[in-house]
Coordinates of C-alpha atoms in Angstrom, one line a residue:
X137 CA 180.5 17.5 252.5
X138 CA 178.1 18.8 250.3
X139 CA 175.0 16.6 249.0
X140 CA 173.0 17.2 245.4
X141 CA 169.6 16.3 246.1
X142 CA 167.8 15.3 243.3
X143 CA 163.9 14.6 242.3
X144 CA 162.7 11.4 241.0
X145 CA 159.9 9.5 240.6
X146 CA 160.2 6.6 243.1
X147 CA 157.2 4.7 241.1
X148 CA 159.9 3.7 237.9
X149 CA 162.5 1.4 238.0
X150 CA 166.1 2.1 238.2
X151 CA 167.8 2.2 234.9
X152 CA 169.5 -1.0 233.5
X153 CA 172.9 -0.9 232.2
X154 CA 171.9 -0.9 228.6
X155 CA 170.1 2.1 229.0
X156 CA 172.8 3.6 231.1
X157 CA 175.2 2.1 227.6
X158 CA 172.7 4.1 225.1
X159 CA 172.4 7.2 227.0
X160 CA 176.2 6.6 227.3
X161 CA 176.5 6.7 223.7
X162 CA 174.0 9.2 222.7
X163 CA 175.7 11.9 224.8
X164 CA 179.0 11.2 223.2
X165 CA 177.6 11.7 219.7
X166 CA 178.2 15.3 218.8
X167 CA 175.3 17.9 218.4
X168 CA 173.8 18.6 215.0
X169 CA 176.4 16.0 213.3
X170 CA 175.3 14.5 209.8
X171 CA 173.5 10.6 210.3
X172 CA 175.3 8.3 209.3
X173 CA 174.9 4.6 208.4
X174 CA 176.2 1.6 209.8
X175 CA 179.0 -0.4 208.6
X176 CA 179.4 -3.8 207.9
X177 CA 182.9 -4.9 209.6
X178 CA 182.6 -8.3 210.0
X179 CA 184.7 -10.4 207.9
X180 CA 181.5 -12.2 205.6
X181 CA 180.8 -8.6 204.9
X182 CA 181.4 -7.9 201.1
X183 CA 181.8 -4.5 198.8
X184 CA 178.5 -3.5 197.7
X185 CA 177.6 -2.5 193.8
X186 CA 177.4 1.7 193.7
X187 CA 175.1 2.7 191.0
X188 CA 175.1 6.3 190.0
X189 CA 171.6 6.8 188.5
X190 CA 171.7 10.3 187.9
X191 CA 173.8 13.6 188.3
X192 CA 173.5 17.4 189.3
X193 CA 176.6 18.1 187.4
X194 CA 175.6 20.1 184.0
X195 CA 177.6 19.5 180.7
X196 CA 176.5 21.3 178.7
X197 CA 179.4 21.6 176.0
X198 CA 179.4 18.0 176.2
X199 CA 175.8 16.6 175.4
X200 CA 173.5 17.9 173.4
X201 CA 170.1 17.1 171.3
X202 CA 171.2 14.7 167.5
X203 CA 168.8 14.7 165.3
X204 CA 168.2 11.1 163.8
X205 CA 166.4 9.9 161.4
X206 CA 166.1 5.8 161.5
X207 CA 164.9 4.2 158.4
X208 CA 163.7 0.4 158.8
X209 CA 164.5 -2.1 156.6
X210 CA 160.9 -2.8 155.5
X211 CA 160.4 0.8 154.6
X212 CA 163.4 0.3 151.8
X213 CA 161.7 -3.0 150.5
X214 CA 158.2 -1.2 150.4
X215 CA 160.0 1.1 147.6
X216 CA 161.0 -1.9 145.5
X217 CA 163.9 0.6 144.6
X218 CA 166.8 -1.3 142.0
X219 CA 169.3 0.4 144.6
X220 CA 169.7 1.7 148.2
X221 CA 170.8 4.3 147.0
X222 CA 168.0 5.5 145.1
X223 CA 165.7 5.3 148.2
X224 CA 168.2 7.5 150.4
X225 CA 168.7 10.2 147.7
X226 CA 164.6 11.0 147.9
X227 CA 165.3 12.0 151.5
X228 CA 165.3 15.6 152.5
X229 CA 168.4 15.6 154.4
X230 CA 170.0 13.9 151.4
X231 CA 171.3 16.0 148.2
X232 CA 170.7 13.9 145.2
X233 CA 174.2 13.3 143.7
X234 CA 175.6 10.4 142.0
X235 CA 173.2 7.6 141.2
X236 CA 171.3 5.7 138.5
X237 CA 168.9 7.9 137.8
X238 CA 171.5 10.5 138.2
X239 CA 175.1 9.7 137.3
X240 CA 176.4 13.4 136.8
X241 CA 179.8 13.6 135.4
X242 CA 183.4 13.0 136.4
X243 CA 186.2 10.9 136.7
X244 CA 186.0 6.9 138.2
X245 CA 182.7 7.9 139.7
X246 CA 180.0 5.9 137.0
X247 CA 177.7 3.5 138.3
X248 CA 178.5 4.7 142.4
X249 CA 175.9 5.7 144.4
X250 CA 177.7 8.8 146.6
X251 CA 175.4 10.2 149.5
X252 CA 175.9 14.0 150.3
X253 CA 173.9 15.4 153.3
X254 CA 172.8 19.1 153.1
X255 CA 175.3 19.3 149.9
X256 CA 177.7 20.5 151.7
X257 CA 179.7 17.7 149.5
X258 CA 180.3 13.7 149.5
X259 CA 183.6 13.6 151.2
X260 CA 182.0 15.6 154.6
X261 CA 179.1 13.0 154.4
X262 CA 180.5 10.2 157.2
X263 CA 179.3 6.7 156.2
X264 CA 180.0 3.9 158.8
X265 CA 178.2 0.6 159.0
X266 CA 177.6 -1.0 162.3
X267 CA 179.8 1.8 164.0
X268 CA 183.0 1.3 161.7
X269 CA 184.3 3.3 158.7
X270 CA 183.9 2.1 154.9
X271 CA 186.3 1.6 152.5
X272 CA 186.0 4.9 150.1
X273 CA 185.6 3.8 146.4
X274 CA 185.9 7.1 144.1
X275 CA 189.4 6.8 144.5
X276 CA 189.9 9.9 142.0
X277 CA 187.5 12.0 142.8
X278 CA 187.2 12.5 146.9
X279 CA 188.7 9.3 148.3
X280 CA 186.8 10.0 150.8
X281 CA 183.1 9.0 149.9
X282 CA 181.8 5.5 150.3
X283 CA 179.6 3.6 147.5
X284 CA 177.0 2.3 149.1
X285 CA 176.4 -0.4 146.1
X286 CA 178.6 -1.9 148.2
X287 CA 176.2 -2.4 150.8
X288 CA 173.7 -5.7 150.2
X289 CA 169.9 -4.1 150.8
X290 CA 169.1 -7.7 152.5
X291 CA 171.8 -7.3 155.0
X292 CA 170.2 -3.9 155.9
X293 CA 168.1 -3.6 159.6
X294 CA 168.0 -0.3 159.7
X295 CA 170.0 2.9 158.6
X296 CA 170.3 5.8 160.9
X297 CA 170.9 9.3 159.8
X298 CA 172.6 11.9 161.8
X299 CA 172.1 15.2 160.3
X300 CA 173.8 17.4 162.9
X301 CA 177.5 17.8 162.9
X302 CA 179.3 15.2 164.6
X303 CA 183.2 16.7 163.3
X304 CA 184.1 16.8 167.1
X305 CA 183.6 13.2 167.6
X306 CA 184.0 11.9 164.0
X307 CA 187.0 14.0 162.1
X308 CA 186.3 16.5 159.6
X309 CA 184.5 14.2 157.4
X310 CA 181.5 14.3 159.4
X311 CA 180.8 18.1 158.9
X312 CA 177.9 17.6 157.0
X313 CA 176.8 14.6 159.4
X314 CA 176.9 10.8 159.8
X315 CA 175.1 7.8 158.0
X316 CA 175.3 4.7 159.7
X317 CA 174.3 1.5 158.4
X318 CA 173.4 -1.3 160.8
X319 CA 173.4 -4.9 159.6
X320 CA 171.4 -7.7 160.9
X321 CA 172.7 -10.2 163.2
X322 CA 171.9 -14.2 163.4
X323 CA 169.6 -13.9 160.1
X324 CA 168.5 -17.7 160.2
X325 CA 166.7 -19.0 157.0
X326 CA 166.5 -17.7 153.2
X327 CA 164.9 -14.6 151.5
X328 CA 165.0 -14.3 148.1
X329 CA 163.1 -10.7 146.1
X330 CA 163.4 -9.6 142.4
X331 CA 162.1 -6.7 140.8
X332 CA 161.8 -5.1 137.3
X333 CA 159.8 -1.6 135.9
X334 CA 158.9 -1.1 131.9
X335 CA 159.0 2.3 131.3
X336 CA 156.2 4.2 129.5
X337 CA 159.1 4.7 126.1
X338 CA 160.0 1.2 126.1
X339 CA 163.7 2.5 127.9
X340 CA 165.7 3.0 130.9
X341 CA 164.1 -0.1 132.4
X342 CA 166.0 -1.7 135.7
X343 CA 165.8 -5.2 136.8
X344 CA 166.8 -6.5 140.9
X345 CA 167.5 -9.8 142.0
X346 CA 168.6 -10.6 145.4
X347 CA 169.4 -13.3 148.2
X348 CA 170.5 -13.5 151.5
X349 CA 170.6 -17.3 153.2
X350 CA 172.1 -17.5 156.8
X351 CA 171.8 -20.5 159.5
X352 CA 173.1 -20.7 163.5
X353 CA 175.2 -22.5 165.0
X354 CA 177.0 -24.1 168.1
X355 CA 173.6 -23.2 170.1
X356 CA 173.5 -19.8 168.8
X357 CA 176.9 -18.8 169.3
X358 CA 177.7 -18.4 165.8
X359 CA 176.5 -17.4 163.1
X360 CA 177.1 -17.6 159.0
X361 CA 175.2 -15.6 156.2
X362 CA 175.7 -15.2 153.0
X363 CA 173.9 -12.2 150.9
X364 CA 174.3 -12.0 146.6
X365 CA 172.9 -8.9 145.1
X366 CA 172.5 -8.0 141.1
X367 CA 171.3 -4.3 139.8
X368 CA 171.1 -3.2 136.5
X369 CA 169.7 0.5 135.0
X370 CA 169.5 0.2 131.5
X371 CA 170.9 3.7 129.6
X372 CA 167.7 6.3 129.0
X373 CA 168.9 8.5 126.1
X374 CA 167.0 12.0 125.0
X375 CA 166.0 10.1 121.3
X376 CA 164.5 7.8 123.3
X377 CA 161.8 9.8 124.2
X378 CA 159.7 11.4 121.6
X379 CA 159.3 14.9 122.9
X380 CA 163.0 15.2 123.4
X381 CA 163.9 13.7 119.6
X382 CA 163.8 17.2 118.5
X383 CA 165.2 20.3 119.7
X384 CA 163.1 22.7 120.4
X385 CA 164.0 26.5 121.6
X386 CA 164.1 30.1 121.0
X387 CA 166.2 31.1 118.5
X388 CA 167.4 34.7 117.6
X389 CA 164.7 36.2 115.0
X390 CA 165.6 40.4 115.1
X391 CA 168.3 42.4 116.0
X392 CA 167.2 45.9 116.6
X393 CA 169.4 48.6 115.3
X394 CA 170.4 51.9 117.4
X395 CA 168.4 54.8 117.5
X396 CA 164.8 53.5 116.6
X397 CA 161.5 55.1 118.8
X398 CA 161.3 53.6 121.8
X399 CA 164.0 51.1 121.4
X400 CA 162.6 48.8 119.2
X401 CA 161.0 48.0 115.5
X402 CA 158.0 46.3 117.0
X403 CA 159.4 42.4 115.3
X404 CA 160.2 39.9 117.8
X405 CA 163.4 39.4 118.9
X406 CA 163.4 35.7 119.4
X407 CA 160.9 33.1 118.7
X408 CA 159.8 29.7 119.5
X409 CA 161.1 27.2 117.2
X410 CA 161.2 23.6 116.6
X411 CA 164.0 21.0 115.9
X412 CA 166.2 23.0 115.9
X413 CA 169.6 22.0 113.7
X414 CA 173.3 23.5 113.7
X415 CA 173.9 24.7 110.4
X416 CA 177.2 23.5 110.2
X417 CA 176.4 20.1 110.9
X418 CA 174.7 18.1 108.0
X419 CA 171.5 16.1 108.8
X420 CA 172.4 12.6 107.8
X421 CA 175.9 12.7 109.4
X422 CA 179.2 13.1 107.4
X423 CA 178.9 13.9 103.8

């Protein structure tokens, strides 16, 4: 019978047998494996909340730097504008279309206020407030573009501007970009503002009047507010202004014939003229 001899150091003790159980263990565990952490099996042992704080994954197609521009509510008051709309329509990413101070042309579109970003047109110019779509109002012109008259300056927080296209997310009418409107929520007390200008020719004056009263309720669950609004742009015709009253131009003064020296019989072709009146219309109206 053969005997292993062995060398040990007869100054320790002999191992208990939970040393023996650890070494036990640790030699079953396999070499190089991943660590790993314990699990709660007993039965007061609950799931956990996983929160993913960040990932390795890159999307490119799918995110990607908006540029917004957020304009506060006190920046629009500061203006003392007679209309929202006359406020957006000084911004650079906005295209000055239909408003008071310019109504343009067209059919069912006087007295709206139409926003067009990067005039690429009104109906690719996406107007939500808080999130949602508008109703349209020129009904025969786009049907697609919002009148933002409709829209109480009081009730304004902010408005955010989204000039980079958001068609993927939005539809096609939000080539040009998105305008959101964002409203305030659990306004409590009353706010009252008016406004009026003179101009320097005694016309195209405005006048603003405005209100908003709101109150909360059932400890601040709910909320009621009510906002009146009142605008009026008085009509600025050319006679109204004295420098316009007369028509002033260049009218045709020479017509030179064919085969002068050099080209012409040293008269002026046109000149500078003032009030300036058809011939076939008589001064004092119909005769």
């Amino acid at each position: 019978m053969s005997v292993q001899a062995q060398a040990q150091n007869t100054g320790s003790p002999p191992p208990t047998d939970q040393q023996n159980d650890a070494a036990a263990a640790q030699a079953g565990s396999p070499i190089g494996g991943d660590e790993t952490s314990s699990i709660d099996t007993s039965p007061g042992g609950g799931e956990g909340e996983v929160v993913v704080t960040g990932s390795r994954i890159r999307r490119p197609n799918l995110e990607s730097t908006v540029p917004i521009a957020s304009i506060r509510s006190q920046d629009i008051y500061s203006r003392a504008d007679p209309s929202l709309g006359e406020t957006l329509n000084d911004l650079p990413q906005l295209r000055s279309t239909f408003s008071q101070q310019n109504p343009g042309s067209g059919i069912g579109i006087a007295g709206l206020n139409l926003l067009d970003l990067r005039g690429l047109g009104v109906q690719r110019t996406l107007v939500l407030v808080n999130g949602r779509r508008h109703v349209p109002s020129d009904i025969q012109n786009t049907a697609a573009a919002v009148d933002i008259n409709t829209i109480p300056i009081d009730l304004l927080d902010r408005v955010d501007v989204v000039t980079g296209g958001n068609s993927a997310v939005y539809g096609s009418d939000a080539i040009a970009g998105v305008v959101n409107f964002v409203l305030k929520k659990n306004f409590d007390g009353l706010q009252l503002r008016a406004g009026a200008s003179i101009p320097q020719f005694k016309a195209g004056g405005n006048q603003y009047v405005s209100g908003i009263a709101g109150k909360n309720f059932a400890d601040g669950r709910g909320n009621l507010t009510l906002a009146v609004e009142y605008s009026n742009q008085e009509r600025l015709f050319a006679s109204s202004i004295p420098f316009l009253r007369r028509a002033d131009g260049f009218v045709t003064n020479d017509t030179d014939g064919v085969g002068l020296t050099n080209g012409s019989d040293g008269i002026f072709d046109t000149v500078f003229a003032r009030d300036i009146r058809s011939s076939t219309i008589s001064r004092f109206g119909v005769i």
